[in-house]
mmCIF file of C-alpha atoms in Angstrom:
data_model
loop_
_atom_site.group_PDB
_atom_site.id
_atom_site.type_symbol
_atom_site.label_atom_id
_atom_site.label_comp_id
_atom_site.label_asym_id
_atom_site.label_seq_id
_atom_site.Cartn_x
_atom_site.Cartn_y
_atom_site.Cartn_z
ATOM 1 C CA UNK A 1 17.604 54.364 149.416
ATOM 2 C CA UNK A 2 20.519 54.602 147.011
ATOM 3 C CA UNK A 3 20.464 57.529 144.604
ATOM 4 C CA UNK A 4 20.449 56.689 140.923
ATOM 5 C CA UNK A 5 23.461 58.162 139.125
ATOM 6 C CA UNK A 6 21.785 57.513 135.791
ATOM 7 C CA UNK A 7 18.956 59.871 136.733
ATOM 8 C CA UNK A 8 21.218 62.808 135.821
ATOM 9 C CA UNK A 9 21.951 63.657 132.181
ATOM 10 C CA UNK A 10 25.660 63.993 132.848
ATOM 11 C CA UNK A 11 26.549 64.306 129.161
ATOM 12 C CA UNK A 12 24.602 67.566 128.998
ATOM 13 C CA UNK A 13 26.541 69.010 131.938
ATOM 14 C CA UNK A 14 30.026 70.463 131.752
ATOM 15 C CA UNK A 15 33.142 70.369 133.887
ATOM 16 C CA UNK A 16 36.749 71.477 133.356
ATOM 17 C CA UNK A 17 37.202 69.260 130.302
ATOM 18 C CA UNK A 18 33.821 69.613 128.662
ATOM 19 C CA UNK A 19 31.141 66.924 128.977
ATOM 20 C CA UNK A 20 30.683 65.496 132.488
ATOM 21 C CA UNK A 21 29.697 62.069 131.181
ATOM 22 C CA UNK A 22 32.651 60.493 133.028
ATOM 23 C CA UNK A 23 31.504 61.673 136.472
ATOM 24 C CA UNK A 24 29.058 58.845 137.341
ATOM 25 C CA UNK A 25 31.682 56.128 136.718
ATOM 26 C CA UNK A 26 34.182 58.040 138.822
ATOM 27 C CA UNK A 27 31.716 58.396 141.706
ATOM 28 C CA UNK A 28 30.861 54.718 141.425
ATOM 29 C CA UNK A 29 34.554 53.830 141.617
ATOM 30 C CA UNK A 30 34.772 55.479 145.035
ATOM 31 C CA UNK A 31 33.014 52.409 146.451
ATOM 32 C CA UNK A 32 35.675 50.070 145.044
ATOM 33 C CA UNK A 33 37.506 47.702 147.387
ATOM 34 C CA UNK A 34 40.701 48.511 145.463
ATOM 35 C CA UNK A 35 42.488 51.490 147.016
ATOM 36 C CA UNK A 36 44.256 52.286 143.741
ATOM 37 C CA UNK A 37 40.946 52.450 141.879
ATOM 38 C CA UNK A 38 39.506 54.761 144.527
ATOM 39 C CA UNK A 39 42.590 56.947 144.515
ATOM 40 C CA UNK A 40 42.567 57.327 140.754
ATOM 41 C CA UNK A 41 38.860 58.170 140.750
ATOM 42 C CA UNK A 42 39.359 60.795 143.465
ATOM 43 C CA UNK A 43 42.236 62.343 141.533
ATOM 44 C CA UNK A 44 40.102 62.508 138.395
ATOM 45 C CA UNK A 45 37.220 64.141 140.274
ATOM 46 C CA UNK A 46 39.503 66.775 141.734
ATOM 47 C CA UNK A 47 40.770 67.382 138.218
ATOM 48 C CA UNK A 48 37.420 67.841 136.500
ATOM 49 C CA UNK A 49 34.785 69.105 138.982
ATOM 50 C CA UNK A 50 37.332 70.987 141.121
ATOM 51 C CA UNK A 51 40.026 71.847 138.618
ATOM 52 C CA UNK A 52 42.600 74.146 140.252
ATOM 53 C CA UNK A 53 39.966 75.287 142.732
ATOM 54 C CA UNK A 54 37.263 76.082 140.173
ATOM 55 C CA UNK A 55 33.769 74.631 140.273
ATOM 56 C CA UNK A 56 31.681 73.869 137.227
ATOM 57 C CA UNK A 57 28.117 73.125 136.220
ATOM 58 C CA UNK A 58 28.529 69.436 137.103
ATOM 59 C CA UNK A 59 30.076 70.136 140.518
ATOM 60 C CA UNK A 60 26.815 70.805 142.360
ATOM 61 C CA UNK A 61 25.149 67.792 140.717
ATOM 62 C CA UNK A 62 27.879 65.500 142.018
ATOM 63 C CA UNK A 63 27.467 66.606 145.637
ATOM 64 C CA UNK A 64 24.360 64.562 146.625
ATOM 65 C CA UNK A 65 26.003 61.369 145.397
ATOM 66 C CA UNK A 66 29.216 62.120 147.282
ATOM 67 C CA UNK A 67 27.143 62.904 150.351
ATOM 68 C CA UNK A 68 25.378 59.565 150.080
ATOM 69 C CA UNK A 69 28.770 57.858 150.209
ATOM 70 C CA UNK A 70 29.727 59.836 153.311
ATOM 71 C CA UNK A 71 26.476 58.869 155.036
ATOM 72 C CA UNK A 72 27.226 55.159 154.472
ATOM 73 C CA UNK A 73 29.583 54.007 157.227
ATOM 74 C CA UNK A 74 30.801 51.131 155.034
ATOM 75 C CA UNK A 75 32.221 53.517 152.424
ATOM 76 C CA UNK A 76 36.025 53.536 152.495
ATOM 77 C CA UNK A 77 38.012 56.767 152.812
ATOM 78 C CA UNK A 78 35.060 58.827 154.002
ATOM 79 C CA UNK A 79 37.403 61.478 155.379
ATOM 80 C CA UNK A 80 38.673 62.051 151.828
ATOM 81 C CA UNK A 81 35.122 62.465 150.565
ATOM 82 C CA UNK A 82 34.333 65.040 153.243
ATOM 83 C CA UNK A 83 37.499 66.908 152.280
ATOM 84 C CA UNK A 84 36.340 66.951 148.660
ATOM 85 C CA UNK A 85 32.917 68.230 149.711
ATOM 86 C CA UNK A 86 34.511 71.051 151.708
ATOM 87 C CA UNK A 87 36.647 71.933 148.695
ATOM 88 C CA UNK A 88 33.610 72.010 146.431
ATOM 89 C CA UNK A 89 31.880 74.301 148.914
ATOM 90 C CA UNK A 90 34.568 76.939 149.444
ATOM 91 C CA UNK A 91 37.522 76.211 147.179
ATOM 92 C CA UNK A 92 40.882 76.346 148.924
ATOM 93 C CA UNK A 93 40.137 76.714 152.615
ATOM 94 C CA UNK A 94 43.355 78.571 153.435
ATOM 95 C CA UNK A 95 42.014 81.550 151.472
ATOM 96 C CA UNK A 96 39.268 81.930 154.107
ATOM 97 C CA UNK A 97 41.037 80.750 157.261
ATOM 98 C CA UNK A 98 41.519 84.298 158.526
ATOM 99 C CA UNK A 99 38.102 85.678 157.607
ATOM 100 C CA UNK A 100 35.523 82.899 157.312
ATOM 101 C CA UNK A 101 33.683 82.221 154.084
ATOM 102 C CA UNK A 102 32.082 85.405 152.622
ATOM 103 C CA UNK A 103 28.785 83.784 151.695
ATOM 104 C CA UNK A 104 26.665 86.904 152.308
ATOM 105 C CA UNK A 105 28.764 88.980 149.911
ATOM 106 C CA UNK A 106 28.680 86.206 147.329
ATOM 107 C CA UNK A 107 24.895 85.995 147.488
ATOM 108 C CA UNK A 108 24.578 89.775 147.123
ATOM 109 C CA UNK A 109 26.843 89.775 144.064
ATOM 110 C CA UNK A 110 25.036 86.912 142.362
ATOM 111 C CA UNK A 111 21.606 88.463 142.990
ATOM 112 C CA UNK A 112 22.539 91.420 140.781
ATOM 113 C CA UNK A 113 22.548 89.292 137.616
ATOM 114 C CA UNK A 114 19.118 88.292 136.205
ATOM 115 C CA UNK A 115 18.343 84.587 135.749
ATOM 116 C CA UNK A 116 17.887 85.108 132.025
ATOM 117 C CA UNK A 117 21.456 86.369 131.778
ATOM 118 C CA UNK A 118 22.771 83.343 133.671
ATOM 119 C CA UNK A 119 20.937 81.052 131.287
ATOM 120 C CA UNK A 120 22.285 82.904 128.258
ATOM 121 C CA UNK A 121 25.862 82.711 129.501
ATOM 122 C CA UNK A 122 25.550 79.013 130.365
ATOM 123 C CA UNK A 123 24.156 78.201 126.945
ATOM 124 C CA UNK A 124 26.920 80.153 125.232
ATOM 125 C CA UNK A 125 29.573 78.213 127.124
ATOM 126 C CA UNK A 126 27.879 74.862 126.366
ATOM 127 C CA UNK A 127 27.916 75.647 122.654
ATOM 128 C CA UNK A 128 31.559 76.675 122.886
ATOM 129 C CA UNK A 129 32.474 73.411 124.658
ATOM 130 C CA UNK A 130 30.676 71.425 121.934
ATOM 131 C CA UNK A 131 32.705 73.135 119.224
ATOM 132 C CA UNK A 132 36.138 72.953 120.846
ATOM 133 C CA UNK A 133 35.587 69.301 121.823
ATOM 134 C CA UNK A 134 35.692 68.469 118.104
ATOM 135 C CA UNK A 135 39.144 70.001 117.810
ATOM 136 C CA UNK A 136 38.024 73.239 116.208
ATOM 137 C CA UNK A 137 39.251 76.585 117.403
ATOM 138 C CA UNK A 138 36.642 78.998 118.646
ATOM 139 C CA UNK A 139 36.957 82.253 120.626
ATOM 140 C CA UNK A 140 35.516 82.057 124.117
ATOM 141 C CA UNK A 141 32.092 83.738 123.844
ATOM 142 C CA UNK A 142 32.149 85.513 127.198
ATOM 143 C CA UNK A 143 34.356 88.290 128.492
ATOM 144 C CA UNK A 144 36.635 87.617 131.464
ATOM 145 C CA UNK A 145 34.267 89.376 133.927
ATOM 146 C CA UNK A 146 31.334 87.377 132.537
ATOM 147 C CA UNK A 147 33.229 84.100 132.797
ATOM 148 C CA UNK A 148 34.274 84.935 136.340
ATOM 149 C CA UNK A 149 30.669 85.737 137.263
ATOM 150 C CA UNK A 150 29.509 82.431 135.776
ATOM 151 C CA UNK A 151 32.238 80.611 137.713
ATOM 152 C CA UNK A 152 31.027 82.286 140.894
ATOM 153 C CA UNK A 153 27.504 81.151 140.059
ATOM 154 C CA UNK A 154 28.769 77.562 139.886
ATOM 155 C CA UNK A 155 30.661 78.081 143.133
ATOM 156 C CA UNK A 156 27.484 79.228 144.859
ATOM 157 C CA UNK A 157 25.518 76.264 143.497
ATOM 158 C CA UNK A 158 28.164 73.872 144.794
ATOM 159 C CA UNK A 159 28.256 75.684 148.142
ATOM 160 C CA UNK A 160 24.495 75.375 148.592
ATOM 161 C CA UNK A 161 24.567 71.723 147.583
ATOM 162 C CA UNK A 162 27.148 71.016 150.278
ATOM 163 C CA UNK A 163 25.267 73.197 152.743
ATOM 164 C CA UNK A 164 22.398 70.738 152.416
ATOM 165 C CA UNK A 165 24.786 68.104 153.782
ATOM 166 C CA UNK A 166 25.125 69.791 157.190
ATOM 167 C CA UNK A 167 22.894 67.232 158.998
ATOM 168 C CA UNK A 168 25.059 64.375 157.696
ATOM 169 C CA UNK A 169 28.236 66.221 158.642
ATOM 170 C CA UNK A 170 26.855 66.783 162.141
ATOM 171 C CA UNK A 171 26.293 63.033 162.430
ATOM 172 C CA UNK A 172 29.922 62.524 161.416
ATOM 173 C CA UNK A 173 31.041 64.420 164.529
ATOM 174 C CA UNK A 174 30.197 61.287 166.526
ATOM 175 C CA UNK A 175 32.086 58.979 164.183
ATOM 176 C CA UNK A 176 34.551 56.617 165.828
ATOM 177 C CA UNK A 177 37.070 57.450 163.118
ATOM 178 C CA UNK A 178 38.861 60.594 164.335
ATOM 179 C CA UNK A 179 39.803 61.554 160.766
ATOM 180 C CA UNK A 180 36.161 61.518 159.710
ATOM 181 C CA UNK A 181 35.154 63.625 162.718
ATOM 182 C CA UNK A 182 38.032 66.039 162.128
ATOM 183 C CA UNK A 183 37.196 66.589 158.473
ATOM 184 C CA UNK A 184 33.531 67.100 159.397
ATOM 185 C CA UNK A 185 34.532 69.862 161.831
ATOM 186 C CA UNK A 186 36.600 71.515 159.127
ATOM 187 C CA UNK A 187 33.735 71.358 156.627
ATOM 188 C CA UNK A 188 31.125 72.663 159.070
ATOM 189 C CA UNK A 189 33.182 75.789 159.788
ATOM 190 C CA UNK A 190 32.214 77.314 156.426
ATOM 191 C CA UNK A 191 28.431 77.516 156.937
ATOM 192 C CA UNK A 192 27.597 80.529 159.125
ATOM 193 C CA UNK A 193 23.993 80.441 157.913
ATOM 194 C CA UNK A 194 23.659 77.114 159.774
ATOM 195 C CA UNK A 195 25.233 78.406 162.978
ATOM 196 C CA UNK A 196 22.181 77.590 165.092
ATOM 197 C CA UNK A 197 22.602 73.855 164.548
ATOM 198 C CA UNK A 198 26.398 73.743 164.189
ATOM 199 C CA UNK A 199 27.738 75.933 166.979
ATOM 200 C CA UNK A 200 26.266 74.028 169.984
ATOM 201 C CA UNK A 201 27.780 70.786 168.698
ATOM 202 C CA UNK A 202 31.202 72.352 168.248
ATOM 203 C CA UNK A 203 31.094 73.974 171.681
ATOM 204 C CA UNK A 204 30.217 70.599 173.194
ATOM 205 C CA UNK A 205 33.316 69.113 171.581
ATOM 206 C CA UNK A 206 35.595 71.876 172.859
ATOM 207 C CA UNK A 207 34.142 71.429 176.359
ATOM 208 C CA UNK A 208 34.748 67.660 176.388
ATOM 209 C CA UNK A 209 38.018 66.871 178.158
ATOM 210 C CA UNK A 210 38.015 63.411 176.589
ATOM 211 C CA UNK A 211 38.364 64.747 173.062
ATOM 212 C CA UNK A 212 41.797 64.502 171.383
ATOM 213 C CA UNK A 213 43.611 67.841 171.279
ATOM 214 C CA UNK A 214 43.518 68.003 167.476
ATOM 215 C CA UNK A 215 39.744 67.509 167.433
ATOM 216 C CA UNK A 216 39.079 70.003 170.229
ATOM 217 C CA UNK A 217 41.425 72.520 168.626
ATOM 218 C CA UNK A 218 39.764 72.210 165.229
ATOM 219 C CA UNK A 219 36.377 72.757 166.870
ATOM 220 C CA UNK A 220 37.656 75.912 168.592
ATOM 221 C CA UNK A 221 38.827 77.442 165.308
ATOM 222 C CA UNK A 222 35.581 76.384 163.629
ATOM 223 C CA UNK A 223 33.585 78.225 166.297
ATOM 224 C CA UNK A 224 35.563 81.337 165.477
ATOM 225 C CA UNK A 225 35.104 80.958 161.721
ATOM 226 C CA UNK A 226 31.345 80.539 162.071
ATOM 227 C CA UNK A 227 31.115 83.933 163.756
ATOM 228 C CA UNK A 228 28.232 84.849 166.014
ATOM 229 C CA UNK A 229 28.113 86.436 169.442
ATOM 230 C CA UNK A 230 30.976 86.105 171.887
ATOM 231 C CA UNK A 231 28.968 85.174 174.977
ATOM 232 C CA UNK A 232 30.488 84.895 178.440
ATOM 233 C CA UNK A 233 30.417 81.056 178.435
ATOM 234 C CA UNK A 234 32.239 81.042 175.098
ATOM 235 C CA UNK A 235 34.881 83.520 176.243
ATOM 236 C CA UNK A 236 35.350 81.505 179.435
ATOM 237 C CA UNK A 237 35.862 78.401 177.310
ATOM 238 C CA UNK A 238 38.445 80.174 175.147
ATOM 239 C CA UNK A 239 40.225 81.423 178.253
ATOM 240 C CA UNK A 240 40.359 77.916 179.710
ATOM 241 C CA UNK A 241 42.055 76.586 176.576
ATOM 242 C CA UNK A 242 44.446 79.537 176.489
ATOM 243 C CA UNK A 243 45.725 78.442 179.901
ATOM 244 C CA UNK A 244 46.209 74.784 178.967
ATOM 245 C CA UNK A 245 49.631 73.185 178.558
ATOM 246 C CA UNK A 246 48.839 71.940 175.062
ATOM 247 C CA UNK A 247 50.301 74.382 172.480
ATOM 248 C CA UNK A 248 47.842 73.464 169.724
ATOM 249 C CA UNK A 249 44.844 74.170 171.976
ATOM 250 C CA UNK A 250 46.338 77.509 173.001
ATOM 251 C CA UNK A 251 46.897 78.450 169.349
ATOM 252 C CA UNK A 252 43.357 77.383 168.451
ATOM 253 C CA UNK A 253 41.803 79.361 171.297
ATOM 254 C CA UNK A 254 43.799 82.472 170.365
ATOM 255 C CA UNK A 255 42.729 82.229 166.722
ATOM 256 C CA UNK A 256 39.101 81.719 167.766
ATOM 257 C CA UNK A 257 39.307 84.752 170.079
ATOM 258 C CA UNK A 258 40.644 86.840 167.224
ATOM 259 C CA UNK A 259 37.835 85.781 164.910
ATOM 260 C CA UNK A 260 35.067 86.666 167.344
ATOM 261 C CA UNK A 261 36.431 89.552 169.392
ATOM 262 C CA UNK A 262 38.587 91.560 166.956
ATOM 263 C CA UNK A 263 39.799 94.656 168.867
ATOM 264 C CA UNK A 264 38.612 93.221 172.200
ATOM 265 C CA UNK A 265 40.960 90.236 172.101
ATOM 266 C CA UNK A 266 42.578 89.800 175.535
ATOM 267 C CA UNK A 267 46.311 90.306 176.006
ATOM 268 C CA UNK A 268 46.803 86.594 176.660
ATOM 269 C CA UNK A 269 45.441 85.734 173.210
ATOM 270 C CA UNK A 270 47.525 88.454 171.534
ATOM 271 C CA UNK A 271 50.626 87.152 173.292
ATOM 272 C CA UNK A 272 49.878 83.613 172.118
ATOM 273 C CA UNK A 273 49.441 84.756 168.539
ATOM 274 C CA UNK A 274 52.640 86.773 168.715
ATOM 275 C CA UNK A 275 54.550 83.777 169.989
ATOM 276 C CA UNK A 276 53.435 81.666 167.049
ATOM 277 C CA UNK A 277 54.001 84.471 164.560
ATOM 278 C CA UNK A 278 57.540 84.929 165.849
ATOM 279 C CA UNK A 279 58.478 81.347 164.962
ATOM 280 C CA UNK A 280 56.548 81.139 161.706
ATOM 281 C CA UNK A 281 59.730 80.360 159.799
ATOM 282 C CA UNK A 282 60.327 77.225 161.878
ATOM 283 C CA UNK A 283 56.669 76.128 162.030
ATOM 284 C CA UNK A 284 56.460 74.072 158.850
ATOM 285 C CA UNK A 285 53.460 71.864 159.656
ATOM 286 C CA UNK A 286 50.201 72.493 157.820
ATOM 287 C CA UNK A 287 46.971 72.645 159.800
ATOM 288 C CA UNK A 288 43.612 71.286 158.664
ATOM 289 C CA UNK A 289 42.864 74.862 157.589
ATOM 290 C CA UNK A 290 45.594 74.718 154.942
ATOM 291 C CA UNK A 291 47.805 77.308 156.623
ATOM 292 C CA UNK A 292 50.743 77.028 158.961
ATOM 293 C CA UNK A 293 50.005 78.044 162.525
ATOM 294 C CA UNK A 294 52.581 80.811 162.517
ATOM 295 C CA UNK A 295 51.345 82.279 159.246
ATOM 296 C CA UNK A 296 47.724 82.289 160.373
ATOM 297 C CA UNK A 297 48.715 83.743 163.737
ATOM 298 C CA UNK A 298 50.449 86.657 161.993
ATOM 299 C CA UNK A 299 47.454 87.246 159.748
ATOM 300 C CA UNK A 300 45.130 87.308 162.750
ATOM 301 C CA UNK A 301 47.473 89.744 164.505
ATOM 302 C CA UNK A 302 47.081 92.027 161.492
ATOM 303 C CA UNK A 303 43.361 92.089 162.207
ATOM 304 C CA UNK A 304 43.375 92.512 165.988
ATOM 305 C CA UNK A 305 46.709 94.113 166.915
ATOM 306 C CA UNK A 306 48.340 95.661 163.851
ATOM 307 C CA UNK A 307 51.219 97.353 165.734
ATOM 308 C CA UNK A 308 52.153 93.988 167.229
ATOM 309 C CA UNK A 309 51.922 92.334 163.812
ATOM 310 C CA UNK A 310 54.104 95.011 162.238
ATOM 311 C CA UNK A 311 56.731 94.571 164.939
ATOM 312 C CA UNK A 312 56.818 90.814 164.357
ATOM 313 C CA UNK A 313 56.960 91.291 160.604
ATOM 314 C CA UNK A 314 59.818 93.766 160.980
ATOM 315 C CA UNK A 315 61.771 91.141 162.938
ATOM 316 C CA UNK A 316 61.197 88.583 160.173
ATOM 317 C CA UNK A 317 62.177 91.005 157.440
ATOM 318 C CA UNK A 318 65.333 92.061 159.286
ATOM 319 C CA UNK A 319 66.373 88.418 159.582
ATOM 320 C CA UNK A 320 65.849 87.794 155.877
ATOM 321 C CA UNK A 321 67.607 90.994 154.842
ATOM 322 C CA UNK A 322 70.605 90.038 156.979
ATOM 323 C CA UNK A 323 71.155 86.956 154.808
ATOM 324 C CA UNK A 324 73.287 87.491 151.731
ATOM 325 C CA UNK A 325 73.029 84.414 149.511
ATOM 326 C CA UNK A 326 75.848 83.739 147.096
ATOM 327 C CA UNK A 327 73.409 82.461 144.468
ATOM 328 C CA UNK A 328 69.717 82.101 143.730
ATOM 329 C CA UNK A 329 69.029 85.771 144.291
ATOM 330 C CA UNK A 330 65.656 85.495 142.588
ATOM 331 C CA UNK A 331 64.267 83.198 145.311
ATOM 332 C CA UNK A 332 65.755 85.380 148.029
ATOM 333 C CA UNK A 333 64.142 88.385 146.384
ATOM 334 C CA UNK A 334 60.717 86.705 146.497
ATOM 335 C CA UNK A 335 61.150 85.711 150.141
ATOM 336 C CA UNK A 336 61.987 89.292 151.044
ATOM 337 C CA UNK A 337 58.879 90.588 149.286
ATOM 338 C CA UNK A 338 56.592 87.977 150.783
ATOM 339 C CA UNK A 339 57.806 88.706 154.303
ATOM 340 C CA UNK A 340 57.027 92.391 153.993
ATOM 341 C CA UNK A 341 54.046 92.383 151.644
ATOM 342 C CA UNK A 342 52.187 89.167 152.501
ATOM 343 C CA UNK A 343 48.833 90.344 151.253
ATOM 344 C CA UNK A 344 49.827 90.767 147.611
ATOM 345 C CA UNK A 345 48.224 94.202 147.216
ATOM 346 C CA UNK A 346 48.877 95.320 143.614
ATOM 347 C CA UNK A 347 46.812 98.501 143.977
ATOM 348 C CA UNK A 348 47.377 99.571 147.571
ATOM 349 C CA UNK A 349 48.103 103.147 146.419
ATOM 350 C CA UNK A 350 50.244 104.011 149.453
ATOM 351 C CA UNK A 351 53.197 106.341 149.217
ATOM 352 C CA UNK A 352 56.610 105.272 150.492
ATOM 353 C CA UNK A 353 56.061 107.141 153.757
ATOM 354 C CA UNK A 354 52.700 105.404 154.237
ATOM 355 C CA UNK A 355 54.246 101.944 154.119
ATOM 356 C CA UNK A 356 54.816 99.943 157.286
ATOM 357 C CA UNK A 357 58.386 100.079 158.660
ATOM 358 C CA UNK A 358 59.193 96.577 157.412
ATOM 359 C CA UNK A 359 57.926 97.452 153.957
ATOM 360 C CA UNK A 360 60.019 100.628 153.805
ATOM 361 C CA UNK A 361 63.047 98.592 154.855
ATOM 362 C CA UNK A 362 62.517 96.226 151.943
ATOM 363 C CA UNK A 363 62.192 99.066 149.435
ATOM 364 C CA UNK A 364 65.435 100.602 150.726
ATOM 365 C CA UNK A 365 67.149 97.200 150.556
ATOM 366 C CA UNK A 366 66.067 96.829 146.937
ATOM 367 C CA UNK A 367 67.491 100.247 146.041
ATOM 368 C CA UNK A 368 70.792 99.236 147.689
ATOM 369 C CA UNK A 369 70.978 95.934 145.771
ATOM 370 C CA UNK A 370 70.602 96.730 142.073
ATOM 371 C CA UNK A 371 72.058 93.337 141.155
ATOM 372 C CA UNK A 372 68.695 91.812 142.165
ATOM 373 C CA UNK A 373 67.269 93.371 139.011
ATOM 374 C CA UNK A 374 68.911 90.771 136.831
ATOM 375 C CA UNK A 375 67.958 88.845 133.734
ATOM 376 C CA UNK A 376 65.412 86.693 135.616
ATOM 377 C CA UNK A 377 63.295 89.817 135.923
ATOM 378 C CA UNK A 378 61.657 90.946 139.183
ATOM 379 C CA UNK A 379 58.927 92.877 137.388
ATOM 380 C CA UNK A 380 56.192 90.299 138.041
ATOM 381 C CA UNK A 381 56.737 89.935 141.807
ATOM 382 C CA UNK A 382 57.162 93.693 142.211
ATOM 383 C CA UNK A 383 53.922 94.360 140.368
ATOM 384 C CA UNK A 384 52.074 91.754 142.443
ATOM 385 C CA UNK A 385 53.167 93.495 145.609
ATOM 386 C CA UNK A 386 52.204 96.940 144.398
ATOM 387 C CA UNK A 387 55.740 98.265 143.873
ATOM 388 C CA UNK A 388 57.344 100.022 140.889
ATOM 389 C CA UNK A 389 58.788 97.455 138.518
ATOM 390 C CA UNK A 390 62.134 99.012 137.588
ATOM 391 C CA UNK A 391 65.150 99.988 139.651
ATOM 392 C CA UNK A 392 64.931 103.645 138.593
ATOM 393 C CA UNK A 393 61.209 103.877 139.369
ATOM 394 C CA UNK A 394 61.768 102.214 142.728
ATOM 395 C CA UNK A 395 64.399 104.801 143.668
ATOM 396 C CA UNK A 396 61.964 107.558 142.736
ATOM 397 C CA UNK A 397 59.238 105.876 144.783
ATOM 398 C CA UNK A 398 61.598 105.754 147.772
ATOM 399 C CA UNK A 399 62.217 109.512 147.348
ATOM 400 C CA UNK A 400 65.943 108.989 146.755
ATOM 401 C CA UNK A 401 66.239 110.985 143.520
ATOM 402 C CA UNK A 402 64.752 114.273 144.650
#
C-alpha cells in the first residue's frame, strides 16, 4: 500500500529554509523517469532536510516515504536513496567511521531535557521561522546550546525513523544490484541496537566466497562498527581475510579487528594498519565510509597501538617538514598542522613536553620559520589545534624563552 504524502501537514513542519511544504513534491519527483528531475529533487532534499549535515523537524517525517521508495524494486537510483537515509540517520559517516555511532550517549543526553522544554523550544523556533520568512529581522529565540540540543533532538528522531527501516535494508542485502546491497551494508553499520538481526547477515556475507571483494569488505567493517562480542568464529573469519591476497579485504579485516578487539588486536592486524597508514598520502580513494583507507588506518592505530601510530605520524610529519615550498606557505602550514594534530583538539591542555614527538617537531619548526606568521594569519588553524596563536607565545610554549 502506497503511503499518502498528503497525510502529513508539511507546511506546519520546518526544514533548513523554513516551511517544509516543498518536501512532498520533491519526494514524488524521485519516482520520475527523467534522471535530471530525480537528480534535482535529490539535491534539493539534501539541501533542506539534510542541510550541511543538520537534520530538522521535517527530516524524520520524510523517512517513511523514502523508505517506501527503497522497498519498491522499480524505483530508480535506490542506492542513492539508501545513502540519503544513512545520512539522515547519522550525518556524515566519516565522523563515526573510527568509533561507531554513539547512539547510547545521544539517548542519555536527550533524556535529560523534559518533553515540555522540547515543545517550548520547537514552538519558539516555529514562530521565529514564520517571522523571518516574511523578510523581517528577528533575533533567534534560543541560545546556541539550546539550538544545538534541539538539533540533536531532530537528529535522534531521524535516526529512529531510519532505524525502523532495518528490515527493508536487510532485504536489500540480497538485491541483485551490487550498489544497492553495498549501500545497505553501509547504512546497517550504524544501528548497534539492532545487532541481533544485523550481525548474522553481515557475517554470512563475509563468509561467502562468491561475494565481490568490495561487498565482503564493507560487511567486515560494518561488523566492527556494530560492536558486540569478538567470538572465536568471528576472530577466525577476520584472520582468514587478513591472510587473503586482496588488499581491500585485508584492510577491512584489520579495521574490523581494531573496532572489536582494541588492545588485543593481533600483530598481523596492526601491521596491516601500519602499512596503510604509511602510504596515506598516496591513497587518495575514498571508501564507502567517507574516509581514505590510510587515514582510517592511522586513526585506528591511535586507538589500538598508539606508539605505532605516533611513529607513523612522525614519519609523515618529517616528510612534510622536509619540503620547503617557494610559495603558498599558508597551505603548507595547514598540512603540517593536520599531519601532527589530526584530531583538532583546541583544549587538549598538554604542555610542550607532553606532546607526541611529531607534535613537538611541528612546534619547533614553527618557531624556526617566523615567516609563516604572515598577513594571511595562522591564528585560526593554530587555535583549532590547541596551540598558542602568536609567534612569541609559541616560543614561550616551546620553552625557548626561559
